[in-house]
Amino acid sequence: MRLQTFSGDLLIAAVLTVTCAATGCAQQSLNEWQRTDFTKSSVDLDEIMSGGPPKDGIPPIDKPLFVSFDEADSWLAAVEPVIGLDIDGEARAYPLQILTWHEIVNDIIGDTPVSVTFCPLCNAAIAFDRRVEHDGKTLVLDFGTTGKLRKSDLVMYDRQTESWWQQFTGEAIVGELTGTELTLLAAPLISYKQFKENYPGGKVLSRETGFQRSYGRNPYQGYDDISNNPFLFKDSVDPRLPAMERVINVSFDGQDTIYPLSVIQREGVIHDKVGNQDIVIFHLSGTASALDKASIADSRDVGSTTVFRPEVDGTRLTFKRVGSGFVDDQTGSRWNITGRAIAGPFKGKQLEPVIHGNHFAFAWLAFNPNSIIYRQSERTKR
C-alpha cells in the first residue's frame, strides 16, 4: 500500500486495514452480519473492503438535537461548510465538523424521515428520504456504518434488514433489499453564514451528540490536496481529471455531466443543458474546505456551488454574478446562493433546485465512467 502525504487518523486507519487483512479479522467480522443475506448482491463482494473501524465504529447520530444560531455561533465559524436541508419551510444545517466524525445523521423533518450523510474520502455530502417500498410495504429505514468501503466510498447498512448500501449512489448492493434505491433530496453544501442569511428561522445540528469527538478538527488533514491519490481506492483513476478535483454532477434523461470546480470558480455562473433540461449553476466564495487544514475554520476557501432550473412563472432567465449575489438579465432581480430572489420584480420567488452532488472527481467517475466533462465553450462566454 502506498501511504499518502496526508496525516493523522487516515494513517492509523491504513495500518489497521493492513493489520486486519494480515490477521484474518475480516472473516471474523462476518459474525457481525448474521442477518445480512449475502446470497443477494449486485456487486462483486471482493470490491468491498475493510476501512478499519468495525460495524458502527464510526457512530451515526440517531437522536439529533438542534440549537439556535445564537448558540451555534459560539463554536461554528461563518465559513464552515454545512449541509442545508429545507423541507416544507423547515430548514436545518448539518455542519461537516460534526458529520466528519459520524458520517450519518438519521433525522425526521416534519413528516419526512431523512438520512444526511457525508463520506470524507469522497467528499460526498448526500441526503436521502429513508422510506422505501419493498414487497408491497413502505419501510422506514435507519442507517449505520458498516466499517466497509467500496471504491473508497462509505458502505452503509439499514438496521431493519441489515442490507448494505452504497452511500454514493443510494442503492442497496448486498442483502434482502439489493437493487432498492433511496430517493435523493436537494441538500446544498454552503457556508454557515450563507445558511443563516438564507434561512433565518433555521436550526443547527448540536454538538451534544452523546459522543466525545474533536468537533471542528479535521482528522483528514491535507487529504484534498489536488496532487493526492484517493485512500483505499483499488480502481484506476480516470485520467481526464485530477483525482481530487472537486466536481458538481448533474444528471437528466440518462445523461451525466460533471463541472470541475476550477471552471465553476472562474466562470461564476454557468448556463448549460443536461439532456433536455436547462440548468444554471451559481458559485460564491466564502466556504471553507472540510478536508484541508487541521482546523476546518482555518482551511482554504472552495466556495459554495448550487444548481437550479432557470425559469420562474414561465419566464426563462439568464444570470450573471454581481458582488455577493446574482442578477437576472430579464428583470434585474437579485438572487442569493440558494436561488431565492431577494430584491427586484421577482422578490420572494424561488428557483427550483436541481439535485446535484459536490464530490471528488475520482469517485464520481468510478461510479459513472461515461460522464461528460464540461469545458468552457464559446456559447458560455458572456
XYZ file of C-alpha atoms in Angstrom:
382
model
C 0.000 0.000 0.000
C 1.292 3.467 -0.883
C 0.587 5.801 2.012
C -0.451 9.298 1.037
C 1.065 12.610 2.069
C -1.835 13.457 4.394
C -1.513 12.694 8.087
C -3.301 11.768 11.302
C -6.195 9.345 11.599
C -6.022 8.195 7.975
C -2.525 6.837 8.560
C -3.804 4.942 11.600
C -6.726 3.585 9.549
C -4.320 2.400 6.852
C -2.302 0.467 9.434
C -5.469 -1.033 10.906
C -6.637 -2.153 7.470
C -3.339 -3.871 6.648
C -3.260 -5.483 10.091
C -6.831 -6.671 9.709
C -6.052 -8.353 6.398
C -2.954 -9.998 7.826
C -4.699 -11.448 10.873
C -7.851 -12.646 9.135
C -10.141 -10.441 11.197
C -12.166 -9.708 8.031
C -13.530 -13.256 8.262
C -14.254 -12.834 11.968
C -16.194 -9.677 11.233
C -18.791 -11.756 9.408
C -20.090 -12.607 12.882
C -21.356 -9.011 12.967
C -23.537 -9.667 9.927
C -25.529 -12.824 10.650
C -28.752 -11.099 9.500
C -27.306 -9.979 6.154
C -28.313 -12.133 3.178
C -25.022 -12.447 1.290
C -26.652 -14.629 -1.369
C -28.135 -11.437 -2.816
C -25.822 -8.770 -4.182
C -25.492 -6.529 -7.209
C -21.708 -6.135 -6.955
C -18.707 -8.398 -6.607
C -18.194 -8.821 -2.857
C -14.437 -8.694 -3.461
C -14.865 -4.992 -4.291
C -15.884 -4.312 -0.683
C -13.018 -3.892 1.747
C -12.483 -3.005 5.379
C -11.995 0.655 6.101
C -10.571 -0.139 9.545
C -13.426 0.540 12.018
C -15.927 -2.207 12.894
C -19.693 -2.036 12.445
C -20.832 1.359 13.783
C -17.243 2.045 14.858
C -17.996 5.414 13.289
C -21.223 6.012 15.215
C -24.198 7.572 13.440
C -26.343 10.160 15.189
C -29.777 8.673 15.798
C -31.300 11.259 18.134
C -30.102 14.576 16.760
C -30.587 17.729 18.779
C -30.720 21.191 17.227
C -29.771 24.613 18.513
C -30.373 28.235 17.583
C -27.938 30.390 15.632
C -27.069 32.283 18.821
C -25.842 29.083 20.439
C -24.115 27.694 17.333
C -22.262 30.991 16.787
C -20.053 30.177 19.801
C -18.485 27.135 18.093
C -19.300 27.271 14.363
C -17.335 29.690 12.175
C -19.092 31.672 9.447
C -17.062 29.992 6.673
C -17.544 26.412 7.833
C -19.439 24.128 5.428
C -22.893 22.840 6.321
C -25.340 20.613 4.501
C -28.551 22.634 4.235
C -31.859 20.787 4.134
C -35.164 22.643 3.711
C -38.347 20.572 3.708
C -41.677 22.397 3.582
C -40.131 25.523 5.057
C -38.326 23.803 7.927
C -34.585 24.323 7.425
C -31.755 22.553 9.232
C -27.987 22.849 8.932
C -25.723 19.828 9.429
C -22.134 21.056 9.948
C -19.415 18.942 8.363
C -17.335 19.479 11.502
C -19.799 17.047 13.138
C -20.621 14.796 10.185
C -16.919 14.134 9.522
C -16.889 12.169 12.794
C -20.271 10.425 12.406
C -20.957 10.246 8.641
C -24.705 9.614 9.115
C -27.499 11.532 10.839
C -30.897 9.828 10.987
C -33.475 12.574 11.371
C -37.125 13.489 10.784
C -38.073 16.881 9.322
C -41.804 17.434 9.520
C -43.248 14.162 8.290
C -40.194 13.196 6.240
C -37.666 10.716 7.658
C -34.225 11.585 6.284
C -30.633 10.451 6.460
C -27.990 13.129 5.993
C -24.653 11.563 5.094
C -21.052 12.571 4.459
C -18.224 10.376 3.196
C -14.992 12.325 3.772
C -12.954 10.072 1.485
C -15.158 11.043 -1.495
C -16.230 14.477 -0.226
C -19.764 13.198 -0.799
C -22.460 15.093 1.140
C -25.788 13.440 0.276
C -29.253 13.471 1.861
C -31.873 10.754 1.389
C -35.507 10.085 2.165
C -35.402 6.988 4.410
C -38.628 5.496 3.068
C -38.538 2.659 0.514
C -41.126 0.331 -0.994
C -40.477 -3.399 -0.529
C -42.835 -6.354 -1.012
C -45.816 -4.002 -1.178
C -44.941 -2.280 2.079
C -43.378 1.052 2.968
C -40.317 0.578 5.143
C -38.774 3.420 7.118
C -35.084 2.614 7.401
C -32.413 3.973 9.654
C -28.768 3.656 8.780
C -25.442 2.843 10.375
C -21.877 2.460 9.153
C -20.577 -0.973 8.172
C -16.915 -0.010 8.511
C -16.552 -1.100 4.876
C -15.655 0.805 1.740
C -16.280 0.252 -1.953
C -14.441 2.455 -4.417
C -13.260 4.391 -1.352
C -16.895 5.246 -0.535
C -18.844 4.622 2.644
C -20.929 1.437 2.708
C -23.936 1.974 4.990
C -26.369 -0.615 6.340
C -30.004 -0.394 7.357
C -30.926 -1.708 10.786
C -34.219 -3.175 9.588
C -32.790 -5.831 7.202
C -29.023 -5.248 7.581
C -28.733 -4.853 3.832
C -25.641 -2.908 2.733
C -25.993 0.358 0.820
C -23.608 2.373 -1.318
C -23.692 5.901 0.076
C -22.575 7.451 -3.194
C -25.486 6.032 -5.199
C -28.129 5.433 -2.529
C -28.565 1.858 -3.755
C -28.668 -1.374 -1.745
C -25.834 -3.565 -3.036
C -25.921 -6.549 -0.644
C -28.740 -8.269 1.221
C -32.516 -8.529 1.150
C -33.076 -5.050 -0.311
C -30.475 -5.382 -3.092
C -31.426 -3.171 -6.029
C -33.644 -0.851 -3.976
C -32.815 2.835 -4.370
C -33.246 5.681 -1.912
C -34.738 8.992 -3.042
C -32.182 11.793 -3.105
C -33.074 15.158 -1.587
C -31.862 18.608 -2.582
C -29.275 19.450 0.072
C -26.725 22.094 -0.975
C -23.317 22.355 0.650
C -22.976 26.008 1.679
C -21.319 28.070 4.399
C -22.848 28.545 7.819
C -23.051 32.290 7.120
C -24.964 31.673 3.882
C -27.322 29.274 5.638
C -28.109 31.847 8.331
C -28.707 34.600 5.792
C -30.990 32.477 3.624
C -32.870 30.543 6.331
C -33.373 32.996 9.224
C -35.668 30.561 11.021
C -33.314 27.613 10.651
C -31.717 25.391 13.276
C -28.251 23.832 13.544
C -27.293 20.283 14.491
C -25.986 20.367 18.038
C -22.589 19.196 19.229
C -24.460 17.400 22.017
C -24.387 14.083 20.179
C -23.812 11.698 23.073
C -20.219 11.174 21.912
C -16.915 12.856 22.689
C -15.237 13.921 19.463
C -12.890 16.736 18.404
C -15.588 18.664 16.556
C -14.055 21.393 14.431
C -10.857 19.391 13.921
C -10.255 17.740 10.551
C -8.867 14.198 11.013
C -8.139 14.043 7.264
C -5.642 16.888 7.237
C -4.307 17.575 3.745
C -6.443 14.899 2.109
C -7.959 17.132 -0.561
C -4.610 18.326 -1.905
C -5.047 18.240 -5.686
C -1.892 16.098 -6.047
C -3.064 13.358 -3.663
C -4.322 9.913 -4.587
C -7.578 8.642 -3.020
C -7.379 6.461 0.068
C -8.126 2.720 -0.240
C -9.146 3.078 -3.891
C -8.302 -0.039 -5.916
C -9.594 1.107 -9.328
C -7.653 3.042 -11.906
C -8.152 6.791 -11.626
C -9.848 8.314 -14.683
C -7.065 10.321 -16.370
C -9.357 13.089 -17.624
C -9.280 14.979 -14.311
C -7.070 15.022 -11.216
C -8.449 12.516 -8.724
C -9.067 15.141 -6.036
C -10.586 17.805 -8.305
C -13.972 18.747 -6.900
C -16.809 18.350 -9.394
C -20.510 19.182 -9.445
C -22.610 16.458 -11.060
C -25.978 16.907 -12.762
C -27.987 14.065 -14.330
C -31.041 14.229 -16.608
C -32.519 11.974 -19.289
C -29.781 9.385 -18.882
C -27.011 11.943 -19.345
C -24.446 12.625 -16.604
C -22.438 15.835 -16.790
C -19.797 16.997 -14.339
C -18.469 20.523 -13.884
C -14.932 20.907 -12.457
C -14.803 23.337 -9.564
C -11.837 25.112 -11.136
C -14.032 26.003 -14.133
C -17.037 26.949 -11.983
C -14.915 29.266 -9.851
C -13.589 31.003 -12.931
C -16.988 31.495 -14.591
C -19.107 32.257 -11.528
C -22.325 31.407 -13.396
C -22.739 28.591 -15.914
C -25.755 28.108 -18.190
C -25.954 24.671 -19.743
C -28.318 21.913 -20.843
C -28.158 18.349 -19.498
C -30.323 16.004 -21.522
C -33.344 18.162 -22.309
C -33.101 20.232 -19.139
C -31.736 23.766 -18.980
C -29.770 24.447 -15.816
C -27.909 27.316 -14.195
C -25.011 26.873 -11.771
C -24.202 29.543 -9.172
C -20.905 29.839 -7.310
C -19.850 32.160 -4.494
C -16.679 32.224 -2.436
C -16.762 32.098 1.366
C -16.982 28.389 2.227
C -14.013 26.501 3.680
C -12.902 23.014 2.735
C -13.618 20.391 5.398
C -10.588 18.339 4.325
C -7.708 20.819 4.215
C -6.098 22.095 7.423
C -6.378 20.591 10.902
C -8.878 23.337 11.774
C -11.787 23.423 9.352
C -12.409 27.086 10.158
C -8.859 27.925 9.011
C -8.977 25.898 5.800
C -8.839 27.287 2.293
C -11.856 28.748 0.541
C -13.500 26.421 -2.000
C -16.780 28.312 -2.142
C -20.396 27.176 -2.454
C -21.991 25.826 -5.621
C -25.722 25.409 -6.251
C -27.780 24.329 -9.275
C -31.281 25.357 -10.430
C -33.796 25.314 -13.268
C -33.502 28.877 -14.677
C -37.204 29.582 -15.002
C -39.812 31.472 -12.990
C -43.508 31.656 -13.869
C -42.780 30.539 -17.416
C -40.001 33.086 -17.924
C -36.626 31.687 -18.966
C -33.890 33.574 -17.134
C -30.183 34.140 -17.655
C -27.904 35.336 -14.877
C -24.619 36.994 -14.083
C -22.757 37.133 -10.794
C -22.701 40.602 -9.262
C -20.843 41.062 -5.983
C -22.060 38.535 -3.432
C -25.157 37.574 -5.416
C -26.669 37.070 -8.848
C -28.774 39.258 -11.130
C -31.065 38.076 -13.902
C -30.828 39.827 -17.273
C -34.565 39.871 -17.863
C -35.819 41.829 -14.821
C -32.714 42.880 -12.892
C -33.896 40.965 -9.831
C -31.179 39.988 -7.350
C -30.855 36.343 -6.239
C -28.909 34.608 -3.479
C -26.914 31.366 -3.453
C -29.992 29.311 -2.530
C -31.893 30.525 -5.599
C -34.236 32.961 -3.873
C -34.903 36.445 -5.265
C -34.190 38.993 -2.533
C -34.797 42.200 -4.490
C -36.467 43.354 -7.702
C -39.656 42.362 -9.547
C -39.203 38.684 -8.659
C -38.534 39.295 -4.961
C -39.699 36.287 -2.946
C -39.631 33.894 -5.892
C -37.641 30.674 -5.603
C -35.777 28.885 -8.403
C -36.425 25.152 -8.438
C -33.344 23.357 -7.079
C -31.688 20.679 -9.192
C -30.382 17.725 -7.208
C -26.632 17.581 -7.597
C -23.522 16.468 -5.764
C -20.230 18.068 -4.820
C -17.684 15.233 -4.952
C -14.118 14.340 -5.801
C -13.720 13.527 -9.493
C -12.245 10.063 -8.896
C -15.345 8.945 -7.007
C -17.943 10.274 -9.426
C -16.113 8.846 -12.443
C -15.601 5.488 -10.726
C -19.370 5.083 -10.485
C -20.244 6.997 -13.683
C -17.395 6.485 -16.164
C -19.411 7.663 -19.191
C -19.973 11.142 -17.805
C -19.491 14.205 -19.966
C -16.965 16.662 -18.540
C -17.973 20.288 -19.067
C -15.401 22.547 -20.652
C -15.832 26.271 -21.174
C -17.181 26.828 -24.681
C -17.939 29.856 -26.812
C -21.621 29.635 -26.044
C -20.984 30.009 -22.305
C -18.794 33.102 -22.594
C -20.803 36.204 -21.894
